[in-house]
Amino acid sequence: MSARLDQLRSTTPLVQCLTNTVVTQFTANVLLAAGASPAMVDTPDEAGDFATVASGVLVNLGTPTAAMYQAMRAAVNGATATGTPWVLDPVACGGPATRSAVAAELALRHPTAIRGNPSEIRALAALVAGSPEDNVPGSGGATGGRGVDSTDAVESAEPAALALARATGAVIAVSGPRDLIISVPDSVPDSLPQVTWLTSGDPLMQRVVGTGCSLGALTAAYLGAENAGPAGHTPAAPDRHAAVVAAHAHAGAAGILAARTASAPGSFAVAWLDALDALTTDHLAELVGVNDH
Amino acid sequence: MSARLDQLRSTTPLVQCLTNTVVTQFTANVLLAAGASPAMVDTPDEAGDFATVASGVLVNLGTPTAAMYQAMRAAVNGATATGTPWVLDPVACGGPATRSAVAAELALRHPTAIRGNPSEIRALAALVAGSPEDNVPGSGGATGGRGVDSTDAVESAEPAALALARATGAVIAVSGPRDLIISVPDSVPDSLPQVTWLTSGDPLMQRVVGTGCSLGALTAAYLGAENAGPAGHTPAAPDRHAAVVAAHAHAGAAGILAARTASAPGSFAVAWLDALDALTTDHLAELVGVNDH
Amino acid sequence: MSARLDQLRSTTPLVQCLTNTVVTQFTANVLLAAGASPAMVDTPDEAGDFATVASGVLVNLGTPTAAMYQAMRAAVNGATATGTPWVLDPVACGGPATRSAVAAELALRHPTAIRGNPSEIRALAALVAGSPEDNVPGSGGATGGRGVDSTDAVESAEPAALALARATGAVIAVSGPRDLIISVPDSVPDSLPQVTWLTSGDPLMQRVVGTGCSLGALTAAYLGAENAGPAGHTPAAPDRHAAVVAAHAHAGAAGILAARTASAPGSFAVAWLDALDALTTDHLAELVGVNDH
């Protein structure tokens, strides 16, 4: 994780965000504080071309208009054409029908990573992987719960996450008190999955809008930096799983740092941005619990 | 007010916001800090269905696109079908013609509450109630003033607020240095109105964008919590007037608390969010002046 | 500059912003903190009429939808009809083709001022003035660089800024570590240009989204205040160049003040808002380096 933190800051990846209107400002500030560069290029006219030059792309379904769906498809086409890594955040998947259908459609377009809360991941897995332990949305199985709030525990979503990883080839990240990152090695579909549990963060992160959404953007930033290869070295093969883990460690460790100085949501949001900037590799080693298996 | 503060936090009402693009992030953070749960579901495709499951709905006319008008009508239909309480904030009513006409149209769809500044309430009353002391917008009577700024005193809007309460059945809240909340008892149209004057808040609230708009959202949250009935008891008949008063007391008392530690607009906004979270029932009793008559 | 700071606060100009979705909230808060009044009236239906009553208008191309382009043209028509000063911020000009074309179209509609970073100003000059030292976007000359980031130094953009000033009649402001403000006197197209270099600001301003975009809004505010004439005096002829300089001095001096108390991006954004409010004429004299030639 430490090498990747340095890599992010030395490469300043340019992250194109197609995200919801609630969190655009905060997401841009999170990227700037962490060491990346934001570009909110999200119109149907511009999104496709820009995705061919961006380092990474975030597609977040938070407040999807018809024009935004068009722009998202254009961005995915552009990213696919050039191999730009992109992250899908299927916000409230399992809730509104059209949104869930678009989430499923995009999940099958080979995103580099998919990040969501347990309810969203379970609902998306039911749609694209027909995972046996989950039913389709609305049938009493996985549900979108209360809008974007998850009503499920992260642990409960592990089988769905694995099914989703196998069905899409994406690295799957499930956010919660502990974060689960799961993937199956490229082109070895039946191989053993790589599973990482991260322990970090602070409960106040749930009291500030956009901490989850901006983690999706930070994941795209780390994936973009990963593609650039280690600074000063011949690029090694990018490790998508490790990049997603590093993004979650950065966000979570900053949450712990922020909670040292702030104990209420307004000042916590400010302190978290400061901590994203101040975070060192020593902090990562000290603050983040990692369990690979 | 104290029982209702506890009720808000124990029920965490889910508030659907159809609001202007300037204040979406801040409104979501205000709801989270106060103890509610935000959901910015505001597209024509999704708004109607979501209003049937939300605890409360905010309809704010701040930056109204054609699609947003569609979504607002859908949300009002959904809320009406299920009895979900909803709040109309007629931003800049009396200014742009289409916006004023839509404000009037929605005001007659039986919102649970209408919240605005004195200019907006006077302009809306002139449109829907033909209140005698106010003329139609642009004729030199009630005006939208300078955009969303009110140029009128709260006291001057009392007759208009009463006329609007009688014409719409809604609880009318007029925000300013003192807040006026006025309503007429259900199904007794000619009965004496219930009138509450609240003294709280701080002038710095006018220097931070979205304090008024997010008060509309908080009002929807309190109305949603009110419907859930007192925690641990058989639901009593909901008291809409008291719920609107409690929302204004929460926001205003937090303003007083925030001004104890912040004296400039940037830090005040942060402190106000912290205070919305920290506010206790003791603070309410100590800080808010209430005058019913 | 000092007289203009007082003038801003005594006249509280009403600034209509047609700006990108990333920075609407922050821009409104910047205007409120500095002493102006924001109005985000940006729909095709409302933008034209409102521009006839606003004190100043900002047109920022950051996240341009088709509807926003319509609204921008309507606002420019309204502002032109009544002589309302307006500011063009050609965000990412030189990047996406349609956006660059609209920037060129609007630049030729006689904005009162144009504010951008060096890359944007060079690209716009190449489009509307065919400035010899710059090539058209994409040809290897001026480029939009990495989205909204400028890859050029301010000094390198001086010839382009002069060509743009001559071609459009606008005051041209190029933002960077030093700010360049350049204009040619009205109706004397071949006269010597007026050139001002400002030294102020802090590098942390680049780590907070919207400091540049909101400077465009503040420029519109100062131009609006300038039109109102010195407080308590017969209006003198407005000095557009001096108003643009004063806006940049206000923003830059506040950046220096903010950096005295904040050293990371989250708290710096809060401190900058506080400093925009707290800034005195003594601070301006002490903190801003001005070099006219």
PDB file of N, CA and C in Angstrom, chain B residues 39-98:
ATOM      1  N   ALA B  39     -32.045  11.217   0.778  1.00  0.00           N
ATOM      2  CA  ALA B  39     -32.070  10.489  -0.488  1.00  0.00           C
ATOM      3  C   ALA B  39     -32.433  11.498  -1.567  1.00  0.00           C
ATOM      4  N   MET B  40     -31.448  11.828  -2.422  1.00  0.00           N
ATOM      5  CA  MET B  40     -31.689  12.843  -3.449  1.00  0.00           C
ATOM      6  C   MET B  40     -32.217  12.158  -4.720  1.00  0.00           C
ATOM      7  N   VAL B  41     -33.418  11.655  -4.638  1.00  0.00           N
ATOM      8  CA  VAL B  41     -34.009  10.937  -5.769  1.00  0.00           C
ATOM      9  C   VAL B  41     -34.901  11.928  -6.511  1.00  0.00           C
ATOM     10  N   ASP B  42     -34.421  12.459  -7.625  1.00  0.00           N
ATOM     11  CA  ASP B  42     -35.075  13.636  -8.208  1.00  0.00           C
ATOM     12  C   ASP B  42     -35.226  13.592  -9.723  1.00  0.00           C
ATOM     13  N   THR B  43     -35.215  12.380 -10.296  1.00  0.00           N
ATOM     14  CA  THR B  43     -35.457  12.301 -11.737  1.00  0.00           C
ATOM     15  C   THR B  43     -36.923  11.949 -11.998  1.00  0.00           C
ATOM     16  N   PRO B  44     -37.450  12.323 -13.180  1.00  0.00           N
ATOM     17  CA  PRO B  44     -38.840  11.999 -13.505  1.00  0.00           C
ATOM     18  C   PRO B  44     -39.095  10.497 -13.429  1.00  0.00           C
ATOM     19  N   ASP B  45     -38.085   9.709 -13.765  1.00  0.00           N
ATOM     20  CA  ASP B  45     -38.249   8.254 -13.790  1.00  0.00           C
ATOM     21  C   ASP B  45     -38.420   7.670 -12.387  1.00  0.00           C
ATOM     22  N   GLU B  46     -37.721   8.246 -11.410  1.00  0.00           N
ATOM     23  CA  GLU B  46     -37.653   7.603 -10.097  1.00  0.00           C
ATOM     24  C   GLU B  46     -38.432   8.324  -8.994  1.00  0.00           C
ATOM     25  N   ALA B  47     -38.708   9.619  -9.195  1.00  0.00           N
ATOM     26  CA  ALA B  47     -39.204  10.424  -8.072  1.00  0.00           C
ATOM     27  C   ALA B  47     -40.567   9.975  -7.555  1.00  0.00           C
ATOM     28  N   GLY B  48     -41.444   9.561  -8.449  1.00  0.00           N
ATOM     29  CA  GLY B  48     -42.804   9.210  -8.025  1.00  0.00           C
ATOM     30  C   GLY B  48     -42.838   7.978  -7.139  1.00  0.00           C
ATOM     31  N   ASP B  49     -42.189   6.921  -7.577  1.00  0.00           N
ATOM     32  CA  ASP B  49     -42.181   5.691  -6.777  1.00  0.00           C
ATOM     33  C   ASP B  49     -41.500   5.899  -5.432  1.00  0.00           C
ATOM     34  N   PHE B  50     -40.398   6.652  -5.465  1.00  0.00           N
ATOM     35  CA  PHE B  50     -39.654   6.806  -4.217  1.00  0.00           C
ATOM     36  C   PHE B  50     -40.475   7.556  -3.173  1.00  0.00           C
ATOM     37  N   ALA B  51     -41.297   8.499  -3.634  1.00  0.00           N
ATOM     38  CA  ALA B  51     -42.114   9.279  -2.689  1.00  0.00           C
ATOM     39  C   ALA B  51     -43.110   8.408  -1.946  1.00  0.00           C
ATOM     40  N   THR B  52     -43.402   7.241  -2.482  1.00  0.00           N
ATOM     41  CA  THR B  52     -44.346   6.349  -1.784  1.00  0.00           C
ATOM     42  C   THR B  52     -43.680   5.594  -0.639  1.00  0.00           C
ATOM     43  N   VAL B  53     -42.347   5.541  -0.639  1.00  0.00           N
ATOM     44  CA  VAL B  53     -41.645   4.835   0.445  1.00  0.00           C
ATOM     45  C   VAL B  53     -40.862   5.766   1.366  1.00  0.00           C
ATOM     46  N   ALA B  54     -40.668   7.022   0.950  1.00  0.00           N
ATOM     47  CA  ALA B  54     -39.937   7.972   1.793  1.00  0.00           C
ATOM     48  C   ALA B  54     -40.751   8.326   3.035  1.00  0.00           C
ATOM     49  N   SER B  55     -40.054   8.779   4.084  1.00  0.00           N
ATOM     50  CA  SER B  55     -40.764   9.266   5.275  1.00  0.00           C
ATOM     51  C   SER B  55     -41.315  10.661   5.047  1.00  0.00           C
ATOM     52  N   GLY B  56     -40.622  11.433   4.228  1.00  0.00           N
ATOM     53  CA  GLY B  56     -41.034  12.806   3.928  1.00  0.00           C
ATOM     54  C   GLY B  56     -40.358  13.257   2.647  1.00  0.00           C
ATOM     55  N   VAL B  57     -40.927  14.264   2.007  1.00  0.00           N
ATOM     56  CA  VAL B  57     -40.426  14.738   0.719  1.00  0.00           C
ATOM     57  C   VAL B  57     -40.269  16.256   0.771  1.00  0.00           C
ATOM     58  N   LEU B  58     -39.158  16.749   0.210  1.00  0.00           N
ATOM     59  CA  LEU B  58     -38.966  18.189   0.033  1.00  0.00           C
ATOM     60  C   LEU B  58     -39.033  18.517  -1.448  1.00  0.00           C
ATOM     61  N   VAL B  59     -39.828  19.530  -1.778  1.00  0.00           N
ATOM     62  CA  VAL B  59     -39.891  20.045  -3.154  1.00  0.00           C
ATOM     63  C   VAL B  59     -39.455  21.509  -3.100  1.00  0.00           C
ATOM     64  N   ASN B  60     -38.253  21.777  -3.617  1.00  0.00           N
ATOM     65  CA  ASN B  60     -37.638  23.117  -3.543  1.00  0.00           C
ATOM     66  C   ASN B  60     -37.406  23.614  -4.955  1.00  0.00           C
ATOM     67  N   LEU B  61     -37.925  24.796  -5.256  1.00  0.00           N
ATOM     68  CA  LEU B  61     -37.932  25.297  -6.636  1.00  0.00           C
ATOM     69  C   LEU B  61     -36.692  26.112  -6.999  1.00  0.00           C
ATOM     70  N   GLY B  62     -35.573  25.887  -6.321  1.00  0.00           N
ATOM     71  CA  GLY B  62     -34.418  26.781  -6.494  1.00  0.00           C
ATOM     72  C   GLY B  62     -33.800  26.851  -7.884  1.00  0.00           C
ATOM     73  N   THR B  63     -33.558  25.724  -8.544  1.00  0.00           N
ATOM     74  CA  THR B  63     -32.990  25.784  -9.901  1.00  0.00           C
ATOM     75  C   THR B  63     -33.775  24.831 -10.799  1.00  0.00           C
ATOM     76  N   PRO B  64     -34.986  25.238 -11.175  1.00  0.00           N
ATOM     77  CA  PRO B  64     -35.933  24.293 -11.762  1.00  0.00           C
ATOM     78  C   PRO B  64     -35.743  24.114 -13.262  1.00  0.00           C
ATOM     79  N   THR B  65     -35.335  22.914 -13.659  1.00  0.00           N
ATOM     80  CA  THR B  65     -35.319  22.563 -15.075  1.00  0.00           C
ATOM     81  C   THR B  65     -36.665  21.952 -15.446  1.00  0.00           C
ATOM     82  N   ALA B  66     -36.869  21.742 -16.726  1.00  0.00           N
ATOM     83  CA  ALA B  66     -38.109  21.116 -17.183  1.00  0.00           C
ATOM     84  C   ALA B  66     -38.234  19.708 -16.596  1.00  0.00           C
ATOM     85  N   ALA B  67     -37.121  18.970 -16.579  1.00  0.00           N
ATOM     86  CA  ALA B  67     -37.147  17.617 -16.032  1.00  0.00           C
ATOM     87  C   ALA B  67     -37.466  17.642 -14.534  1.00  0.00           C
ATOM     88  N   MET B  68     -36.934  18.653 -13.851  1.00  0.00           N
ATOM     89  CA  MET B  68     -37.192  18.739 -12.416  1.00  0.00           C
ATOM     90  C   MET B  68     -38.668  19.014 -12.142  1.00  0.00           C
ATOM     91  N   TYR B  69     -39.289  19.877 -12.950  1.00  0.00           N
ATOM     92  CA  TYR B  69     -40.733  20.106 -12.775  1.00  0.00           C
ATOM     93  C   TYR B  69     -41.498  18.787 -12.934  1.00  0.00           C
ATOM     94  N   GLN B  70     -41.121  18.001 -13.937  1.00  0.00           N
ATOM     95  CA  GLN B  70     -41.760  16.694 -14.134  1.00  0.00           C
ATOM     96  C   GLN B  70     -41.589  15.817 -12.905  1.00  0.00           C
ATOM     97  N   ALA B  71     -40.347  15.770 -12.412  1.00  0.00           N
ATOM     98  CA  ALA B  71     -40.048  14.929 -11.256  1.00  0.00           C
ATOM     99  C   ALA B  71     -40.825  15.399 -10.034  1.00  0.00           C
ATOM    100  N   MET B  72     -40.969  16.720  -9.888  1.00  0.00           N
ATOM    101  CA  MET B  72     -41.699  17.250  -8.737  1.00  0.00           C
ATOM    102  C   MET B  72     -43.163  16.832  -8.778  1.00  0.00           C
ATOM    103  N   ARG B  73     -43.746  16.923  -9.961  1.00  0.00           N
ATOM    104  CA  ARG B  73     -45.156  16.514 -10.074  1.00  0.00           C
ATOM    105  C   ARG B  73     -45.302  15.026  -9.767  1.00  0.00           C
ATOM    106  N   ALA B  74     -44.363  14.230 -10.247  1.00  0.00           N
ATOM    107  CA  ALA B  74     -44.414  12.791  -9.972  1.00  0.00           C
ATOM    108  C   ALA B  74     -44.282  12.525  -8.471  1.00  0.00           C
ATOM    109  N   ALA B  75     -43.381  13.244  -7.820  1.00  0.00           N
ATOM    110  CA  ALA B  75     -43.179  13.040  -6.383  1.00  0.00           C
ATOM    111  C   ALA B  75     -44.422  13.436  -5.598  1.00  0.00           C
ATOM    112  N   VAL B  76     -45.038  14.532  -5.988  1.00  0.00           N
ATOM    113  CA  VAL B  76     -46.256  14.964  -5.295  1.00  0.00           C
ATOM    114  C   VAL B  76     -47.364  13.932  -5.499  1.00  0.00           C
ATOM    115  N   ASN B  77     -47.478  13.397  -6.690  1.00  0.00           N
ATOM    116  CA  ASN B  77     -48.466  12.330  -6.916  1.00  0.00           C
ATOM    117  C   ASN B  77     -48.190  11.128  -6.015  1.00  0.00           C
ATOM    118  N   GLY B  78     -46.930  10.739  -5.954  1.00  0.00           N
ATOM    119  CA  GLY B  78     -46.572   9.598  -5.117  1.00  0.00           C
ATOM    120  C   GLY B  78     -46.850   9.864  -3.650  1.00  0.00           C
ATOM    121  N   ALA B  79     -46.454  11.027  -3.187  1.00  0.00           N
ATOM    122  CA  ALA B  79     -46.663  11.376  -1.779  1.00  0.00           C
ATOM    123  C   ALA B  79     -48.149  11.437  -1.458  1.00  0.00           C
ATOM    124  N   THR B  80     -48.920  11.984  -2.372  1.00  0.00           N
ATOM    125  CA  THR B  80     -50.369  12.093  -2.154  1.00  0.00           C
ATOM    126  C   THR B  80     -51.009  10.713  -2.054  1.00  0.00           C
ATOM    127  N   ALA B  81     -50.563   9.808  -2.919  1.00  0.00           N
ATOM    128  CA  ALA B  81     -51.161   8.472  -2.948  1.00  0.00           C
ATOM    129  C   ALA B  81     -50.980   7.723  -1.637  1.00  0.00           C
ATOM    130  N   THR B  82     -49.847   7.970  -0.981  1.00  0.00           N
ATOM    131  CA  THR B  82     -49.554   7.203   0.232  1.00  0.00           C
ATOM    132  C   THR B  82     -49.639   8.042   1.504  1.00  0.00           C
ATOM    133  N   GLY B  83     -49.978   9.326   1.373  1.00  0.00           N
ATOM    134  CA  GLY B  83     -50.039  10.173   2.555  1.00  0.00           C
ATOM    135  C   GLY B  83     -48.677  10.540   3.111  1.00  0.00           C
ATOM    136  N   THR B  84     -47.634  10.446   2.297  1.00  0.00           N
ATOM    137  CA  THR B  84     -46.302  10.879   2.742  1.00  0.00           C
ATOM    138  C   THR B  84     -46.304  12.399   2.909  1.00  0.00           C
ATOM    139  N   PRO B  85     -45.883  12.901   4.060  1.00  0.00           N
ATOM    140  CA  PRO B  85     -45.866  14.357   4.210  1.00  0.00           C
ATOM    141  C   PRO B  85     -44.849  14.987   3.262  1.00  0.00           C
ATOM    142  N   TRP B  86     -45.175  16.162   2.731  1.00  0.00           N
ATOM    143  CA  TRP B  86     -44.228  16.826   1.841  1.00  0.00           C
ATOM    144  C   TRP B  86     -44.259  18.326   2.065  1.00  0.00           C
ATOM    145  N   VAL B  87     -43.102  18.933   1.808  1.00  0.00           N
ATOM    146  CA  VAL B  87     -42.887  20.349   2.094  1.00  0.00           C
ATOM    147  C   VAL B  87     -42.585  21.070   0.789  1.00  0.00           C
ATOM    148  N   LEU B  88     -43.251  22.179   0.569  1.00  0.00           N
ATOM    149  CA  LEU B  88     -42.984  23.017  -0.601  1.00  0.00           C
ATOM    150  C   LEU B  88     -42.148  24.221  -0.173  1.00  0.00           C
ATOM    151  N   ASP B  89     -41.022  24.428  -0.863  1.00  0.00           N
ATOM    152  CA  ASP B  89     -40.228  25.643  -0.652  1.00  0.00           C
ATOM    153  C   ASP B  89     -40.260  26.434  -1.967  1.00  0.00           C
ATOM    154  N   PRO B  90     -41.090  27.477  -2.016  1.00  0.00           N
ATOM    155  CA  PRO B  90     -41.331  28.206  -3.265  1.00  0.00           C
ATOM    156  C   PRO B  90     -40.244  29.263  -3.519  1.00  0.00           C
ATOM    157  N   VAL B  91     -39.009  28.796  -3.732  1.00  0.00           N
ATOM    158  CA  VAL B  91     -37.872  29.713  -3.846  1.00  0.00           C
ATOM    159  C   VAL B  91     -38.093  30.736  -4.967  1.00  0.00           C
ATOM    160  N   ALA B  92     -37.934  31.999  -4.616  1.00  0.00           N
ATOM    161  CA  ALA B  92     -38.036  33.103  -5.582  1.00  0.00           C
ATOM    162  C   ALA B  92     -39.413  33.209  -6.215  1.00  0.00           C
ATOM    163  N   CYS B  93     -40.436  32.642  -5.561  1.00  0.00           N
ATOM    164  CA  CYS B  93     -41.808  32.855  -6.039  1.00  0.00           C
ATOM    165  C   CYS B  93     -42.075  34.363  -6.053  1.00  0.00           C
ATOM    166  N   GLY B  94     -42.691  34.815  -7.123  1.00  0.00           N
ATOM    167  CA  GLY B  94     -42.877  36.251  -7.306  1.00  0.00           C
ATOM    168  C   GLY B  94     -41.861  36.813  -8.285  1.00  0.00           C
ATOM    169  N   GLY B  95     -40.858  36.020  -8.590  1.00  0.00           N
ATOM    170  CA  GLY B  95     -39.867  36.403  -9.593  1.00  0.00           C
ATOM    171  C   GLY B  95     -40.248  35.798 -10.945  1.00  0.00           C
ATOM    172  N   PRO B  96     -39.456  34.823 -11.431  1.00  0.00           N
ATOM    173  CA  PRO B  96     -39.716  34.267 -12.757  1.00  0.00           C
ATOM    174  C   PRO B  96     -41.149  33.745 -12.880  1.00  0.00           C
ATOM    175  N   ALA B  97     -41.789  33.975 -14.032  1.00  0.00           N
ATOM    176  CA  ALA B  97     -43.217  33.696 -14.206  1.00  0.00           C
ATOM    177  C   ALA B  97     -43.543  32.205 -14.128  1.00  0.00           C
ATOM    178  N   THR B  98     -42.782  31.369 -14.838  1.00  0.00           N
ATOM    179  CA  THR B  98     -43.089  29.938 -14.838  1.00  0.00           C
ATOM    180  C   THR B  98     -42.928  29.360 -13.439  1.00  0.00           C
TER     181      THR B  98
END
